[in-house]
XYZ file of C-alpha atoms in Angstrom:
321
model
C 107.709 118.159 114.508
C 107.844 115.779 117.446
C 104.094 115.176 117.181
C 104.120 113.924 113.606
C 107.658 112.691 113.068
C 107.356 109.556 115.246
C 104.141 108.209 113.632
C 105.565 108.887 110.168
C 108.785 107.061 111.024
C 106.954 104.072 112.531
C 104.700 103.915 109.477
C 107.709 103.916 107.167
C 109.372 101.114 109.129
C 106.184 99.062 108.891
C 105.995 99.577 105.126
C 109.631 98.590 104.708
C 108.931 95.466 106.775
C 105.979 94.604 104.536
C 108.107 95.224 101.445
C 110.844 92.928 102.773
C 108.251 90.249 103.561
C 106.814 90.476 100.055
C 110.209 90.349 98.363
C 111.088 87.225 100.360
C 108.372 85.319 98.590
C 105.038 86.547 99.901
C 102.221 85.746 97.504
C 101.083 89.175 96.307
C 99.939 90.825 93.121
C 102.197 93.130 91.120
C 99.815 96.027 91.759
C 99.995 95.455 95.513
C 103.803 95.327 95.388
C 103.839 98.636 93.479
C 101.432 100.089 96.030
C 103.785 99.240 98.908
C 106.718 100.933 97.133
C 104.668 104.078 96.414
C 103.434 104.173 100.025
C 107.011 103.918 101.323
C 108.322 106.655 98.994
C 105.444 108.932 99.943
C 106.205 108.327 103.613
C 109.958 108.918 103.119
C 109.392 112.233 101.319
C 107.242 113.425 104.203
C 109.900 112.512 106.779
C 112.685 114.242 104.823
C 110.428 117.260 104.411
C 110.305 117.696 108.197
C 114.054 118.379 108.207
C 113.973 120.916 105.404
C 110.628 122.685 105.796
C 112.305 125.795 107.262
C 114.341 126.208 104.093
C 112.169 127.963 101.519
C 113.835 126.518 98.412
C 114.446 122.939 99.570
C 111.199 122.842 101.564
C 109.225 123.891 98.486
C 110.827 121.081 96.462
C 109.896 118.454 99.048
C 106.372 119.890 99.267
C 105.923 119.504 95.521
C 107.395 116.001 95.614
C 104.985 115.141 98.428
C 102.007 116.243 96.320
C 103.303 114.227 93.357
C 103.751 111.151 95.570
C 100.239 111.688 96.948
C 98.770 111.651 93.438
C 100.487 108.293 92.769
C 99.395 106.883 96.139
C 95.767 107.542 95.274
C 96.309 106.206 91.748
C 97.811 102.897 92.888
C 95.154 102.459 95.550
C 92.588 102.784 92.771
C 94.520 100.339 90.575
C 94.519 97.925 93.516
C 90.739 98.366 93.791
C 90.372 97.565 90.085
C 92.619 94.528 90.550
C 90.716 92.968 93.444
C 87.428 93.714 91.671
C 88.640 91.995 88.485
C 88.025 95.185 86.484
C 91.596 96.130 85.588
C 92.729 96.467 81.989
C 95.921 97.612 80.289
C 94.085 100.455 78.590
C 92.579 101.899 81.761
C 95.891 101.495 83.619
C 97.800 103.335 80.887
C 95.269 106.179 80.802
C 95.310 106.600 84.591
C 99.122 106.564 84.779
C 99.294 109.148 81.977
C 96.778 111.317 83.852
C 98.740 111.087 87.101
C 102.005 111.840 85.293
C 100.501 114.918 83.629
C 99.267 116.160 86.998
C 102.713 115.472 88.493
C 104.317 117.625 85.805
C 101.940 120.500 86.529
C 102.687 120.270 90.265
C 106.466 120.112 89.802
C 107.050 122.656 87.050
C 104.384 125.312 87.556
C 102.676 127.314 90.276
C 99.190 126.327 89.123
C 98.640 123.792 91.928
C 101.213 124.890 94.534
C 101.969 128.611 94.433
C 104.203 128.641 97.494
C 104.450 127.464 101.076
C 103.970 128.748 104.587
C 104.842 127.427 108.024
C 102.128 126.202 110.387
C 104.460 125.677 113.327
C 105.355 122.020 113.039
C 105.388 121.648 109.265
C 104.548 123.510 106.087
C 101.398 123.816 104.069
C 100.945 124.711 100.417
C 99.669 128.006 99.124
C 96.844 127.093 96.759
C 97.436 127.801 93.098
C 94.682 128.643 90.604
C 94.322 124.943 89.659
C 94.492 123.488 93.150
C 90.853 122.491 92.707
C 91.951 120.154 89.883
C 94.303 118.320 92.249
C 91.610 118.126 94.963
C 89.040 116.893 92.430
C 91.481 114.236 91.185
C 91.990 112.933 94.742
C 88.296 112.905 95.625
C 87.207 111.384 92.314
C 89.677 108.493 92.534
C 88.824 107.806 96.186
C 85.083 107.711 95.497
C 85.612 105.674 92.313
C 87.736 103.232 94.316
C 84.896 102.652 96.769
C 82.420 102.185 93.913
C 84.474 99.656 91.939
C 85.480 97.713 95.067
C 81.881 97.527 96.238
C 80.878 96.364 92.761
C 83.558 93.683 92.938
C 82.341 92.621 96.362
C 78.731 92.326 95.177
C 79.679 90.427 92.013
C 82.567 88.299 93.273
C 82.792 84.917 91.586
C 84.647 83.268 94.480
C 84.904 83.501 98.232
C 88.515 84.688 97.972
C 87.546 87.576 95.685
C 84.664 88.483 97.987
C 86.927 88.574 101.053
C 89.589 90.634 99.270
C 87.043 93.212 98.116
C 85.407 93.419 101.528
C 88.679 94.031 103.322
C 89.789 96.516 100.674
C 86.611 98.477 101.396
C 87.339 98.297 105.106
C 90.925 99.421 104.537
C 89.782 102.442 102.512
C 87.838 103.947 105.435
C 90.762 105.533 107.370
C 92.459 106.679 104.153
C 89.310 108.384 102.880
C 88.682 110.057 106.229
C 92.197 111.534 106.403
C 92.261 112.722 102.782
C 88.798 114.273 103.064
C 89.881 116.130 106.206
C 93.132 117.281 104.589
C 91.354 118.653 101.509
C 88.576 120.293 103.544
C 91.119 121.967 105.842
C 93.070 123.195 102.823
C 90.043 124.506 100.920
C 88.672 126.293 104.002
C 92.126 127.647 104.963
C 91.954 126.118 108.420
C 95.373 126.277 110.084
C 95.523 122.517 110.617
C 97.461 120.042 108.498
C 95.777 116.630 108.513
C 98.302 115.193 106.059
C 100.474 114.211 109.017
C 97.982 111.397 109.580
C 98.302 110.049 106.033
C 101.226 107.676 106.856
C 99.186 106.082 109.633
C 96.152 105.726 107.353
C 98.165 104.095 104.560
C 99.891 101.801 107.080
C 96.449 100.719 108.317
C 95.417 100.100 104.709
C 98.394 97.788 104.184
C 97.849 96.019 107.490
C 94.224 95.206 106.679
C 94.700 93.949 103.124
C 98.113 92.286 103.536
C 96.813 88.939 104.766
C 94.315 88.568 101.936
C 97.022 89.479 99.443
C 99.594 87.034 100.830
C 97.633 84.064 102.165
C 93.967 84.491 101.197
C 93.060 83.089 104.606
C 91.869 86.181 106.477
C 88.577 85.513 108.230
C 85.546 87.001 106.539
C 84.428 89.827 108.841
C 80.890 89.607 107.472
C 80.412 86.750 109.935
C 80.472 89.257 112.782
C 78.679 92.130 111.070
C 75.111 92.697 112.316
C 72.384 91.712 109.839
C 74.817 90.344 107.246
C 73.794 87.125 105.472
C 76.840 85.322 106.872
C 76.082 86.510 110.424
C 72.409 85.463 110.195
C 73.298 82.049 108.750
C 75.968 81.470 111.406
C 73.521 82.352 114.180
C 70.864 80.046 112.732
C 73.342 77.163 112.560
C 74.417 77.765 116.151
C 70.758 77.770 117.240
C 70.304 74.397 115.548
C 73.341 72.982 117.352
C 72.163 74.366 120.703
C 68.754 72.799 120.174
C 70.380 69.490 119.276
C 72.494 69.524 122.444
C 69.609 70.482 124.693
C 67.220 67.895 123.225
C 69.638 65.087 122.423
C 67.507 62.522 124.279
C 64.393 63.156 122.192
C 63.257 61.296 119.074
C 64.193 62.577 115.614
C 66.543 65.203 117.080
C 69.406 64.245 114.741
C 67.082 64.154 111.737
C 65.836 67.642 112.598
C 69.400 68.890 112.956
C 70.397 67.392 109.600
C 67.370 68.859 107.822
C 67.855 72.212 109.524
C 71.474 72.457 108.396
C 70.528 71.390 104.872
C 67.801 74.022 104.771
C 70.167 76.778 105.960
C 72.679 75.827 103.272
C 70.030 76.024 100.565
C 68.654 79.352 101.862
C 72.159 80.794 102.038
C 72.982 79.603 98.516
C 69.729 80.992 97.119
C 70.378 84.431 98.626
C 73.965 84.465 97.373
C 72.633 83.746 93.871
C 69.741 86.245 94.062
C 67.216 83.361 94.134
C 68.341 82.128 90.720
C 67.634 78.384 90.739
C 70.090 77.460 87.978
C 72.930 79.462 89.543
C 72.154 78.039 92.987
C 72.154 74.458 91.729
C 75.509 75.083 90.048
C 76.930 76.667 93.199
C 75.844 73.647 95.249
C 77.312 71.217 92.733
C 73.948 69.653 91.875
C 73.344 67.971 88.545
C 70.321 70.021 87.570
C 67.527 72.342 88.720
C 65.145 69.435 89.331
C 67.344 68.076 92.117
C 67.293 71.443 93.862
C 63.533 71.780 93.432
C 63.077 68.327 94.995
C 65.237 69.290 97.968
C 63.305 72.545 98.407
C 59.945 70.723 98.314
C 61.143 68.198 100.876
C 62.351 70.968 103.192
C 59.261 73.135 102.555
C 61.163 76.041 101.045
C 58.818 78.215 98.974
C 60.760 80.365 96.505
C 57.867 82.806 96.016
C 57.514 83.347 99.759
C 61.260 83.844 100.014
C 61.253 86.492 97.281
C 58.255 88.246 98.831
C 59.909 88.284 102.256
C 63.101 89.788 100.846
C 61.085 92.373 98.923
C 59.246 93.402 102.114
C 62.536 93.646 104.004
C 63.956 95.831 101.237
C 60.948 98.151 101.348
C 61.202 98.363 105.127
C 64.890 99.288 104.980
C 64.215 101.988 102.377
C 61.448 103.493 104.495
C 63.588 103.474 107.623
């Protein structure tokens, strides 16, 4: 118990701290607030279960409650993914909550998912019922769906804030997915290891990563430091222009070259963000019409056809590799 109790307790304290911060006026969505509460309850049930796992009757009750809480944790993480991706709807939310509640009833009042319990030394593990595969499928399906909808939201974000929130939600999902995949694999293969003790840490990491975007919307966009990302490439190009300007400041036309170089990088970045759509790019840049953008591109020698061909070749190269 000593191995897993301390991390679980620290994770619970962190979640309670986040909850207190949010209730004091932090700027968060209702879904995110609900997610914090579900995370904390899930964590609390696990901690209480450590004290009662030796008692067959009480330990079994806490084990079932833990599975129920787990189903709601995954549900509200998915609802958060729908929220940040701007894909949530009352209908889908109602259907998902009804599905989770039905599964919770099966777990609590039958032996179809949990048929019993057994000790693994420091905790307990569930004896798989005949419908345990339904519970495992529910977890895996919602986790994978969460990644898909969040990635869709990231790719189709209509604002920088939405893009940052989706990106960091994807990043936050990584440790949670790893732990849940391990837990389910260990359970299905009857390995005598219980990875669920790591779940509180994974959910605490999830909260820590997305909290700043939820409360302040000022978290730095990590794409700026990701290799080969558009933001990283553009940042490097701008820094190269500044370095060249500093090193050649005594030469003619150096400021003009810097100005044109920065203008060109802005246009190239905007074009790529808009999938080379001229109308969308002009709108993004706040230009009056397409003609103004075309004039700027001609002046800076930006050939749209060459740009599209270059991106197509890069895409083919990446697929081959």
